[in-house]
Tab-separated table of C-alpha atoms (C1' of nucleotides) in Angstrom:
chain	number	residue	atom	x	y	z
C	108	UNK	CA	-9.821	-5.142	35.734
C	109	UNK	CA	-9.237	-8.401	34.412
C	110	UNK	CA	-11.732	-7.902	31.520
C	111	UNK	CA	-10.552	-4.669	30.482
C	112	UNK	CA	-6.994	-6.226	29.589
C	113	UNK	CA	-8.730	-8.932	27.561
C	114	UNK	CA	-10.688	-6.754	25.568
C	115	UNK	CA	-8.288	-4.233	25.377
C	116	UNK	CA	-5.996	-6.845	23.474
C	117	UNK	CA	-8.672	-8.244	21.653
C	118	UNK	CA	-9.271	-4.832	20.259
C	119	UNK	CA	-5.608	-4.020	19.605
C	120	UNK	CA	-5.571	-7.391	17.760
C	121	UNK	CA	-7.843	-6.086	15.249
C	122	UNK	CA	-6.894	-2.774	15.628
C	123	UNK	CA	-3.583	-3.949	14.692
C	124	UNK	CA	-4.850	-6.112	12.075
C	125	UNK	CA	-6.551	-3.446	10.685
C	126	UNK	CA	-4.790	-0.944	10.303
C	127	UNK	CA	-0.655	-2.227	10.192
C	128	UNK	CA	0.746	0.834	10.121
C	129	UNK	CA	0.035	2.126	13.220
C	130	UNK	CA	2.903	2.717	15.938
C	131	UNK	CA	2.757	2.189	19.861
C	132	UNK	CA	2.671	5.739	20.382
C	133	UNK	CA	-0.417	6.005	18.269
C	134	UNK	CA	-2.090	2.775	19.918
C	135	UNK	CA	-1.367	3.977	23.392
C	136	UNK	CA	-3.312	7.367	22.807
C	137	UNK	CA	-6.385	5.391	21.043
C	138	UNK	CA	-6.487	3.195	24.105
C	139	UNK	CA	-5.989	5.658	26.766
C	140	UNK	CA	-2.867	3.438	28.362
C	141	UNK	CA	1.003	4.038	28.289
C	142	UNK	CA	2.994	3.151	25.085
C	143	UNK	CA	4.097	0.458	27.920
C	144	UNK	CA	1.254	-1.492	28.118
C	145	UNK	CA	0.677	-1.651	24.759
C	146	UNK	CA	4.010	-3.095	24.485
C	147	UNK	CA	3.677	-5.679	27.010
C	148	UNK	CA	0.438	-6.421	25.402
C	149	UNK	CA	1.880	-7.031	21.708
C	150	UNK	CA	4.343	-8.918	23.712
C	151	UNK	CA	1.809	-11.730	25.104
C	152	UNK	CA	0.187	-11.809	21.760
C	153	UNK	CA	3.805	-12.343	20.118
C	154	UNK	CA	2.869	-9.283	17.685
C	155	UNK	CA	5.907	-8.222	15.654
C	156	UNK	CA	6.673	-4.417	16.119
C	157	UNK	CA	5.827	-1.594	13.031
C	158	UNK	CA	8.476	-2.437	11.188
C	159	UNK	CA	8.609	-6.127	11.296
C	160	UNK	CA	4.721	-5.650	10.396
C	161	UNK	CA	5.584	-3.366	7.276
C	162	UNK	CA	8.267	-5.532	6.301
C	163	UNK	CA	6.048	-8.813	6.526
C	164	UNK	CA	3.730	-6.893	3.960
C	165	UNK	CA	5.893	-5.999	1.942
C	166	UNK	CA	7.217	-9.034	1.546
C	167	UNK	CA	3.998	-10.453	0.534
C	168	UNK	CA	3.852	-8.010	-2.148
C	169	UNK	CA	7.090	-8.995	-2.997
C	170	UNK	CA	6.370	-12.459	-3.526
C	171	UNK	CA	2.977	-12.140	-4.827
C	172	UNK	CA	3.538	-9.766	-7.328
C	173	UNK	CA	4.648	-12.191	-10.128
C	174	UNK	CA	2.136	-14.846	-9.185
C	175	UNK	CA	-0.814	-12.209	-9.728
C	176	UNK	CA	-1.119	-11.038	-13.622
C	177	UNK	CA	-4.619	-9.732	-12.603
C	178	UNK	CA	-5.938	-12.098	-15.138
C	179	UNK	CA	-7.942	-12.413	-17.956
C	180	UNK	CA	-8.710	-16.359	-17.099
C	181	UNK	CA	-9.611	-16.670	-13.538
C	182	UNK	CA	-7.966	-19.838	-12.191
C	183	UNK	CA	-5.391	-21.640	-14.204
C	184	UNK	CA	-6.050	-22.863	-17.450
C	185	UNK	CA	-4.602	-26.168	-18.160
C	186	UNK	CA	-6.139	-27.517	-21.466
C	187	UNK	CA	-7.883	-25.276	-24.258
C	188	UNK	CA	-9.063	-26.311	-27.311
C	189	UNK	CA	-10.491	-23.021	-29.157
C	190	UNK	CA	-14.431	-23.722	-29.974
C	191	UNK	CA	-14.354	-26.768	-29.066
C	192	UNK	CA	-13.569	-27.926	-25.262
C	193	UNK	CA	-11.307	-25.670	-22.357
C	194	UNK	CA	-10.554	-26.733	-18.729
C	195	UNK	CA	-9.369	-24.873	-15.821
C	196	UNK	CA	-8.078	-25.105	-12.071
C	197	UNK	CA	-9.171	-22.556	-9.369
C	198	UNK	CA	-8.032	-23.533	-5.658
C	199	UNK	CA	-10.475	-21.874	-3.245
C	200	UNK	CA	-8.666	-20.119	-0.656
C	201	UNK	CA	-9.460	-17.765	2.253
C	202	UNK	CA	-10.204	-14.620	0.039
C	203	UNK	CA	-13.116	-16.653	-2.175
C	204	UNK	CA	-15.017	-17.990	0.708
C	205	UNK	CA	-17.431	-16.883	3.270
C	206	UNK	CA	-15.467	-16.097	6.563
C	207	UNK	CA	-17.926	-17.985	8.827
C	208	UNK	CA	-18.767	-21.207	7.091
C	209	UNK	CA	-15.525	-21.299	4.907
C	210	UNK	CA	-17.883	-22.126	2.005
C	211	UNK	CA	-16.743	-20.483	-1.131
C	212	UNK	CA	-19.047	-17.789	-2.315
C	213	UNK	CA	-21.125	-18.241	-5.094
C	214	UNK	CA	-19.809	-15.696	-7.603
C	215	UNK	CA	-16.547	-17.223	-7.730
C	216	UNK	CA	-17.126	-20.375	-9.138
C	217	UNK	CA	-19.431	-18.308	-11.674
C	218	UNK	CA	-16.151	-16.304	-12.532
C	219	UNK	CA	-13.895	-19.256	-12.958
C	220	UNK	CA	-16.786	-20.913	-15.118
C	221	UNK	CA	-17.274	-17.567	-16.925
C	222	UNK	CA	-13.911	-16.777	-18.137
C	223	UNK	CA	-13.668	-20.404	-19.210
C	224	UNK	CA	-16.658	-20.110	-21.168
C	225	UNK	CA	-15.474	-16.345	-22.594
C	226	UNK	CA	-11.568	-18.183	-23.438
C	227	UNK	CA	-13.152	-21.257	-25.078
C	228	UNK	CA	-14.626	-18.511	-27.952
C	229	UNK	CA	-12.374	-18.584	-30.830
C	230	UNK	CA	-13.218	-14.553	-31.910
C	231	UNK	CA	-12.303	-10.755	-31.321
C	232	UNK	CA	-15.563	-10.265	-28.699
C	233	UNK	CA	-16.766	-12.835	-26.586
C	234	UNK	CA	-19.514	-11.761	-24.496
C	235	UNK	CA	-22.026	-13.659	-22.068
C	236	UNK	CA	-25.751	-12.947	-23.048
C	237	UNK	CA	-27.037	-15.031	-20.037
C	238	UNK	CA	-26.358	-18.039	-18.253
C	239	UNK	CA	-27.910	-20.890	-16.500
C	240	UNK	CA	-26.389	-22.041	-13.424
C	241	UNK	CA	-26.726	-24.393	-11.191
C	242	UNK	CA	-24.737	-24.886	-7.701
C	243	UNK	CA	-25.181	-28.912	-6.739
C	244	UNK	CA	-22.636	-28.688	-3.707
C	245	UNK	CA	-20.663	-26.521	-1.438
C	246	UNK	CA	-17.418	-26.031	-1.495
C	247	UNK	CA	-15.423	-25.476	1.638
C	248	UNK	CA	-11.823	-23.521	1.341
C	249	UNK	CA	-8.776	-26.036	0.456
C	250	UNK	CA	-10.647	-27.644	-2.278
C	251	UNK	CA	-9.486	-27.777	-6.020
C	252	UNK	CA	-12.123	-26.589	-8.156
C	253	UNK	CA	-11.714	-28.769	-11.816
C	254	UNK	CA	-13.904	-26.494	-14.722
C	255	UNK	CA	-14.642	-28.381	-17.681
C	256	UNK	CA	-16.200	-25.916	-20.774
C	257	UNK	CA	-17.739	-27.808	-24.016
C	258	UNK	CA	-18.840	-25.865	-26.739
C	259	UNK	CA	-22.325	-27.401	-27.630
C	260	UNK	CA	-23.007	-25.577	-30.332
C	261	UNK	CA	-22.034	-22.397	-32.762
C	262	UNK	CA	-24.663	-19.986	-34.618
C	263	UNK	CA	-24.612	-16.638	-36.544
C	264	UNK	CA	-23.492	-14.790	-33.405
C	265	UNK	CA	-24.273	-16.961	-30.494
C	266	UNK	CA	-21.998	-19.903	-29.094
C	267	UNK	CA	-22.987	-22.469	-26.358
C	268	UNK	CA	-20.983	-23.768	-23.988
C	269	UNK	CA	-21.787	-25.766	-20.975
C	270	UNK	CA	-19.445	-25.776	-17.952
C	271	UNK	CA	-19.397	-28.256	-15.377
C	272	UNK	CA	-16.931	-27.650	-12.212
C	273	UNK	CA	-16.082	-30.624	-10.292
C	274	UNK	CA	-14.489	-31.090	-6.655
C	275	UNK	CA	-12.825	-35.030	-6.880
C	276	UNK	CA	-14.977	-35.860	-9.996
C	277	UNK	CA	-18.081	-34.206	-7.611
C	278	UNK	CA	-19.982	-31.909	-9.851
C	279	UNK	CA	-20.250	-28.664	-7.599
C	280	UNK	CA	-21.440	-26.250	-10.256
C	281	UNK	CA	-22.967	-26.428	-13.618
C	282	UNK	CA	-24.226	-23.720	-16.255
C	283	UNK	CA	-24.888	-23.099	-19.620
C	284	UNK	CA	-23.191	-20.243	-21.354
C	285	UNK	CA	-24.929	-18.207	-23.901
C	286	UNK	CA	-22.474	-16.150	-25.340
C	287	UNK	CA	-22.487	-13.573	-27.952
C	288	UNK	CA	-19.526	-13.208	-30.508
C	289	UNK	CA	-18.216	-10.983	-33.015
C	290	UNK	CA	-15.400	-10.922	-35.332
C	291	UNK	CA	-15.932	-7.163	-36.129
C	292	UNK	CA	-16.207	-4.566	-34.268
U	200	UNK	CA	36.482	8.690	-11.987
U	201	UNK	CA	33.653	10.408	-13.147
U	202	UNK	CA	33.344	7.285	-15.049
U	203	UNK	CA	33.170	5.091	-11.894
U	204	UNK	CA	30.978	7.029	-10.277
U	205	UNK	CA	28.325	7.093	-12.880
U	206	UNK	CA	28.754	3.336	-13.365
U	207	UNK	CA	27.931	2.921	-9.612
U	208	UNK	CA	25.346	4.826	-9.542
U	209	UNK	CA	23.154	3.103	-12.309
U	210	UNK	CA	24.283	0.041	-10.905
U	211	UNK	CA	22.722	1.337	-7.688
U	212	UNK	CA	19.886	1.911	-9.109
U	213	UNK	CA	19.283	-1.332	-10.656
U	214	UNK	CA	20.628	-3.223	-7.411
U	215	UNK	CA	18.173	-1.553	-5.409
U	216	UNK	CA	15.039	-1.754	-8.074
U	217	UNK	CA	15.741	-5.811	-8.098
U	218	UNK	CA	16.013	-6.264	-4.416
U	219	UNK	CA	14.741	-3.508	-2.490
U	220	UNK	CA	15.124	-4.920	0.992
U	221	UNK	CA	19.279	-4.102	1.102
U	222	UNK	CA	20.976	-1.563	3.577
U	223	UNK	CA	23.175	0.863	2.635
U	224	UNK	CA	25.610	-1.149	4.836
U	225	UNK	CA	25.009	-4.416	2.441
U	226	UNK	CA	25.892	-1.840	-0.977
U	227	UNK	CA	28.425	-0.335	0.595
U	228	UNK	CA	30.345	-3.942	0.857
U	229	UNK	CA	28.776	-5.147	-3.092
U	230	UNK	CA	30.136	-2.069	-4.477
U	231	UNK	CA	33.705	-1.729	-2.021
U	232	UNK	CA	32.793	1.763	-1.369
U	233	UNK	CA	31.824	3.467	2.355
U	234	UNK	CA	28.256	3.728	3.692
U	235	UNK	CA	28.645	7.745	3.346
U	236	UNK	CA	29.379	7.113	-0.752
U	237	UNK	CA	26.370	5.186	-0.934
U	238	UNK	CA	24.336	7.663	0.862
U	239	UNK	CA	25.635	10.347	-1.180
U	240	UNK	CA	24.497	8.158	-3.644
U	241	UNK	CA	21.017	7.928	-2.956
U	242	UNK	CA	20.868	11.612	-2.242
U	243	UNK	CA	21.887	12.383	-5.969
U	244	UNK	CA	19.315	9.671	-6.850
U	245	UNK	CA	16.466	10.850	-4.964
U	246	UNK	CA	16.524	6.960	-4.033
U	247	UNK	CA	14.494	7.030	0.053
U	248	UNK	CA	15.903	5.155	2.669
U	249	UNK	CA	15.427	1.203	3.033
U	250	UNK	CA	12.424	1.407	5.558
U	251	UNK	CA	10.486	4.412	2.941
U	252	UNK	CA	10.896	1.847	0.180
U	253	UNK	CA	9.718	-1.595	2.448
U	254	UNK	CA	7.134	1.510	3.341
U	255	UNK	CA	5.992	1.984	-0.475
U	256	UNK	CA	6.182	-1.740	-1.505
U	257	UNK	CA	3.411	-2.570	1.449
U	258	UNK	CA	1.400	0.372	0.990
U	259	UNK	CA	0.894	-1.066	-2.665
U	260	UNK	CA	-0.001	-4.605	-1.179
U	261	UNK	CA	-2.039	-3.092	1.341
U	262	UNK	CA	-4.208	-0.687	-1.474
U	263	UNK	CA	-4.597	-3.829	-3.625
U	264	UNK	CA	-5.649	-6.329	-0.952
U	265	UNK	CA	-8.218	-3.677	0.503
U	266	UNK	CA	-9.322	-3.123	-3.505
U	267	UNK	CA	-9.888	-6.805	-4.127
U	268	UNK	CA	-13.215	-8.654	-3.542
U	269	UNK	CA	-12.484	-9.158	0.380
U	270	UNK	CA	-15.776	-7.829	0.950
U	271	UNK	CA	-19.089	-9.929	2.075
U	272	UNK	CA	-20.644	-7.234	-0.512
U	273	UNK	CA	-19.665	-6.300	-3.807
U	274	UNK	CA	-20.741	-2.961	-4.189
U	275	UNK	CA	-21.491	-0.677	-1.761
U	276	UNK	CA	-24.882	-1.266	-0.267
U	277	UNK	CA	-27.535	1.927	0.269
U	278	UNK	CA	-30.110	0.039	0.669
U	279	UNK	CA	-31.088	-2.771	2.484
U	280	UNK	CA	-34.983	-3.953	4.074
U	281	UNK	CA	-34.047	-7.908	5.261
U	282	UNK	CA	-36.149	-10.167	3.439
U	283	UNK	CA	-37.630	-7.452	1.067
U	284	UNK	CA	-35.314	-5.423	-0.830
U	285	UNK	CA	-31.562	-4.120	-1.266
U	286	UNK	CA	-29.727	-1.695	-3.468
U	287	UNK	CA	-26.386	-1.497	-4.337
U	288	UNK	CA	-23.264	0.621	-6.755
U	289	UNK	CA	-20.536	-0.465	-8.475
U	290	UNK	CA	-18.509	1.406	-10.287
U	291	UNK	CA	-17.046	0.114	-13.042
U	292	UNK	CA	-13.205	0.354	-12.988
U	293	UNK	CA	-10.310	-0.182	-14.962
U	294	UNK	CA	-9.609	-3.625	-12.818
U	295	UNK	CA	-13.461	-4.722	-14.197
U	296	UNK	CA	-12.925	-4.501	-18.073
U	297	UNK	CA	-11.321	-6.199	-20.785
U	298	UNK	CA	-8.311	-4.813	-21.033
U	299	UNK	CA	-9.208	-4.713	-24.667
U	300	UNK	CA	-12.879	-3.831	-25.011
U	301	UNK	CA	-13.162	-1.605	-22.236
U	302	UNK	CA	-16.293	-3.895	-21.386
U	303	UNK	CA	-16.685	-5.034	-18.051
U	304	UNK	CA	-16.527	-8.650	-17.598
U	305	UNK	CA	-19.641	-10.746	-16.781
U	306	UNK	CA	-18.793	-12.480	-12.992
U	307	UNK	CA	-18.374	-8.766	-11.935
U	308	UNK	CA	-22.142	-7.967	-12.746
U	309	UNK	CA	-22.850	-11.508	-11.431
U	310	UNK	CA	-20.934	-10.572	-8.310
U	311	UNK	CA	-22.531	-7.679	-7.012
U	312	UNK	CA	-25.911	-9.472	-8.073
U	313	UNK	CA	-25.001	-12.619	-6.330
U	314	UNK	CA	-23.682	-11.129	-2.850
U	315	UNK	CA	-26.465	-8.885	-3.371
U	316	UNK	CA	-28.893	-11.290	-3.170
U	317	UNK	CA	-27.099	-12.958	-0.231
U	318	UNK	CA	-27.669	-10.093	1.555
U	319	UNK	CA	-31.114	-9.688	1.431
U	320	UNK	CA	-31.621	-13.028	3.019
U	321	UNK	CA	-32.730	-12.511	6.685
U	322	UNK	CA	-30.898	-15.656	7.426
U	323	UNK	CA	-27.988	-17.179	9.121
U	324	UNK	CA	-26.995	-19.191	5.815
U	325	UNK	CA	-27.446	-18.107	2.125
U	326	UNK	CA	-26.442	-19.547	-0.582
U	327	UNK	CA	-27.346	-19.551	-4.167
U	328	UNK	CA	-28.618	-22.768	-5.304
U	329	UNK	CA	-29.213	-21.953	-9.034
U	330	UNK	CA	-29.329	-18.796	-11.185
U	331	UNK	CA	-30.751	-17.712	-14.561
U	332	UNK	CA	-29.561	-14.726	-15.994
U	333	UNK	CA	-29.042	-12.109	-18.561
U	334	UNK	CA	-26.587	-9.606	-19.773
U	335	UNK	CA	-29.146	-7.324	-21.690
U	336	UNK	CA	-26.740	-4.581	-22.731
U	337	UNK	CA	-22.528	-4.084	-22.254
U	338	UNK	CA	-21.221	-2.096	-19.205
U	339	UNK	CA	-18.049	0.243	-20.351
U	340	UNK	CA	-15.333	1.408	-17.778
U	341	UNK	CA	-16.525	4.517	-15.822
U	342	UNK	CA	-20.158	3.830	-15.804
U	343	UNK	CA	-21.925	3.513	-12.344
U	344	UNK	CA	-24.299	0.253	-12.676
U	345	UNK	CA	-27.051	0.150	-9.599
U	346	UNK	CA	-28.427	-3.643	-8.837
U	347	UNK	CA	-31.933	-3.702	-7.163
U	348	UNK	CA	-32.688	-6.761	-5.181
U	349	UNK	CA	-36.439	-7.833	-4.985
U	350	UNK	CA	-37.577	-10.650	-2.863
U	351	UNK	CA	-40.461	-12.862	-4.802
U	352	UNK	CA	-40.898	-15.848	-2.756
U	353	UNK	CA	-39.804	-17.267	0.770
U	354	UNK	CA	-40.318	-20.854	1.015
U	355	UNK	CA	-39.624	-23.830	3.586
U	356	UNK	CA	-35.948	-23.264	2.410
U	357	UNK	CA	-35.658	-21.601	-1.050
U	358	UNK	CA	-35.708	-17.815	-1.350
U	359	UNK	CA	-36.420	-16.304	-4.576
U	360	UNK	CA	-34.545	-12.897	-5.568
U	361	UNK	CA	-34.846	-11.135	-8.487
U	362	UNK	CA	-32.172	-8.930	-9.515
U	363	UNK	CA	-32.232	-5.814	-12.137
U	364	UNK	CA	-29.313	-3.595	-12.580
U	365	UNK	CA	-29.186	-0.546	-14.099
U	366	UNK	CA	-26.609	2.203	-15.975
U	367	UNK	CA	-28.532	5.254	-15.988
U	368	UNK	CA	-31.834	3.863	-15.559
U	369	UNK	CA	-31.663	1.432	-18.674
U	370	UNK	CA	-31.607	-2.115	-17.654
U	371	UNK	CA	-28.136	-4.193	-17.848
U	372	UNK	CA	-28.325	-7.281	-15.947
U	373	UNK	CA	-31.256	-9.777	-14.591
U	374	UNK	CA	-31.015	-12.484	-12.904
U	375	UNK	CA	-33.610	-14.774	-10.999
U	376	UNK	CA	-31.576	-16.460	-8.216
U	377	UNK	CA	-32.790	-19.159	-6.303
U	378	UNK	CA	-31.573	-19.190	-2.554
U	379	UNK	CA	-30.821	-21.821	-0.268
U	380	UNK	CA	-30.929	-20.780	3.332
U	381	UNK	CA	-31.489	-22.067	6.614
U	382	UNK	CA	-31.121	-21.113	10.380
U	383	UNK	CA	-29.727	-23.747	11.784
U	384	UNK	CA	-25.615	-24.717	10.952
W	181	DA	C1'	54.555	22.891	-8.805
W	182	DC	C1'	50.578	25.281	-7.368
W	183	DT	C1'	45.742	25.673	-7.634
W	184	DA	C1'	40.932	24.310	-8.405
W	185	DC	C1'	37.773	21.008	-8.397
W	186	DT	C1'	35.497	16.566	-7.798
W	187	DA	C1'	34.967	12.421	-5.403
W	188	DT	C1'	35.391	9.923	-1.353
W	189	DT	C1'	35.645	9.096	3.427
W	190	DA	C1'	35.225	10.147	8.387
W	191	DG	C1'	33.073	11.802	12.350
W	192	DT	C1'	29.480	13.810	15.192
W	193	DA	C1'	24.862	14.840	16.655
W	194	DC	C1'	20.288	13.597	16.117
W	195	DC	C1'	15.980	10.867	14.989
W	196	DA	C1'	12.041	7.077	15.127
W	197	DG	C1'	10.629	3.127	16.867
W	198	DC	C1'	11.626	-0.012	18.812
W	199	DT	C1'	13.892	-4.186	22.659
W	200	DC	C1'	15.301	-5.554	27.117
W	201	DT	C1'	15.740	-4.899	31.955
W	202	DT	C1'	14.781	-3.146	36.501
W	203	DA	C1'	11.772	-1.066	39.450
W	204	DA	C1'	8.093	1.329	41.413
W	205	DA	C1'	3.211	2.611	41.744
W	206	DA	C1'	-1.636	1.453	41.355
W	207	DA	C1'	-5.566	-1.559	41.307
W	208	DA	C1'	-7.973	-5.760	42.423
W	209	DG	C1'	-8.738	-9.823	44.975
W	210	DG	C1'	-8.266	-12.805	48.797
R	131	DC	C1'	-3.979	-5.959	55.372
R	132	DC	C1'	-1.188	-8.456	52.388
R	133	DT	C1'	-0.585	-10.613	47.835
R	134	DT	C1'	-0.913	-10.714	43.154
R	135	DT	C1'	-1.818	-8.679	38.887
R	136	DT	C1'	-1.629	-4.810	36.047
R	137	DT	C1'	0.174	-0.627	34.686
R	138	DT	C1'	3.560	2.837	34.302
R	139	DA	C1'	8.195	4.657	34.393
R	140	DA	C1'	13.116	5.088	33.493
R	141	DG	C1'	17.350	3.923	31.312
R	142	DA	C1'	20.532	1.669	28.234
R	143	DG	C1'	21.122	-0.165	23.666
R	144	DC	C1'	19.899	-1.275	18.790
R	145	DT	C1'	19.081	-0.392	13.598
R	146	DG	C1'	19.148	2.300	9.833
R	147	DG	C1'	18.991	5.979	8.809
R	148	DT	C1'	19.361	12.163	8.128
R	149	DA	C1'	22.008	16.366	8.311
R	150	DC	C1'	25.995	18.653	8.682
R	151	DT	C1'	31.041	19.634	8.887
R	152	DA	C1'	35.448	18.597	7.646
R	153	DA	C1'	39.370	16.162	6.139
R	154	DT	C1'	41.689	13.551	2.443
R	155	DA	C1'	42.676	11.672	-2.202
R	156	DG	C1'	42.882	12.125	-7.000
R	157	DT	C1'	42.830	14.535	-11.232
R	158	DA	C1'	43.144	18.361	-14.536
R	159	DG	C1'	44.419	23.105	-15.889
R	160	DT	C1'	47.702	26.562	-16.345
DNA sequence: ACTACTATTAGTACCAGCTCTTAAAAAAGG
DNA sequence: CCTTTTTTAAGAGCTGGTACTAATAGTAGT
């Protein structure tokens, strides 16, 4: 039963993958196979043991956990000039893009044009009314995502600002921000 | 010592806050006391064993990573007729808002929209070419919003969907996105 | 000095969840 | 049938502990 090895380890791949925290013992039942198979399969797939798993995680956490202030800005903002011009940085990794054509989705180059539009707003409340957007060209995971915001113009309660996001001077996105502010309230 | 001790012991509990991944083995050697001290110690403490706490620190990474936007949907989908029509919740959560305002912030309304609209597409490639939209009324913490997806158009390779959502049956996002898609790639 | 008490250390048995090794049984293929 | 692959078993050892018992050191009270 060649095949039922292969997909057996397949399976406990993304079994594993899954679900981390899940001993030998536990696998074995689920697959209806001694804890010693299972072994010998983690083995040929070089997959750490529970612990070695948990601790991997962990250490993720660990490292992550002062690079993530579950911001207000998404992607980094590297020039801001309230109500007037603001620019930010977003790298698109694995977690922003589509898993089978690596492009980034959509709503994440909204969000990093979005917040740049909401942190350009020199007041209390900075809203979006609606927007205008445009996507000229996909962008594929590794690529460095350059937002530029420009305030275009300021009324009683409304503020536009255009965003263009570039990929090596590329334009990939561009929108126009109405946005509704308030000093009250 | 009484003195001693107590010293230890918040030192302990510092030592172990800052770098969580140490044996008792590893204290017992900082603080030139035996393994069973420090394991009295932690008993006093209430502070678990090393592997509990690696145990805690990933279970926090892994409730965050499963919490973030790793989904192909945001929202959870109840609805869903391929080239027609889609429905989907999202409830608005502390992790949505301004942290000040209690308002949720545009890209997540945008998000669920967006992939939304994605979905619909009966296609092996979607993406959203351009987007006009509007944030007709603010979304507060706690409130469920429902996005409806309608289909308007199919052409050679646009797709038009029109998205409403809704917070108790009043209307608080709508967006007309225009889809690229395409079977082949 | 004797006693009481706390703090510390030592030692033993046990546990989960493994690794590593040797070996045998079972299944599949030629 | 024999060979090879796959699976299972059995045993020793490891880490980082828990739980329990007991001995020892130090300190204060009377």
């Amino acid at each position: 039963m060649k095949r039922n090895k292969q997909e057996r380890q397949k399976l406990l791949q993304s079994t594993i993958e899954g679900t981390p925290f899940i001993t030998d013992e536990e696998l074995a039942k689920r697959f209806g196979v001694s804890v010693q198979t299972i072994r010998l399969d983690r083995l040929e797939l070089s997959i750490p043991e529970l612990r070695e798993r948990i601790k991997h995680v962990a250490q993720q956490q660990l490292d992550t956990v002062k690079a993530l202030p579950l911001e207000e800005v998404i992607g980094e903002m590297i020039d801001l000039q309230l109500d007037e011009a603001a620019i930010s940085i977003l790298d698109i990794q694995r977690e922003h893009v589509f898993s089978r054509t690596k492009i980034a989705r959509g709503h994440h180059l909204f969000a990093q044009a979005n917040s740049l539009a909401v942190a350009v707003i020199n007041d209390e409340l900075a809203l979006t009314a609606s927007a205008n957007i445009r996507f000229t060209r996909q962008v594929k995971e590794g690529e460095r995502v350059i937002a530029k915001a420009r305030v275009v113009s300021i009324e009683e309660a409304r503020t536009t600002v255009e965003v263009t996001s570039y990929v090596d001077k590329e334009a990939v996105f561009s929108g126009e921000f109405i946005m509704y502010r308030s000093t009250g309230e």
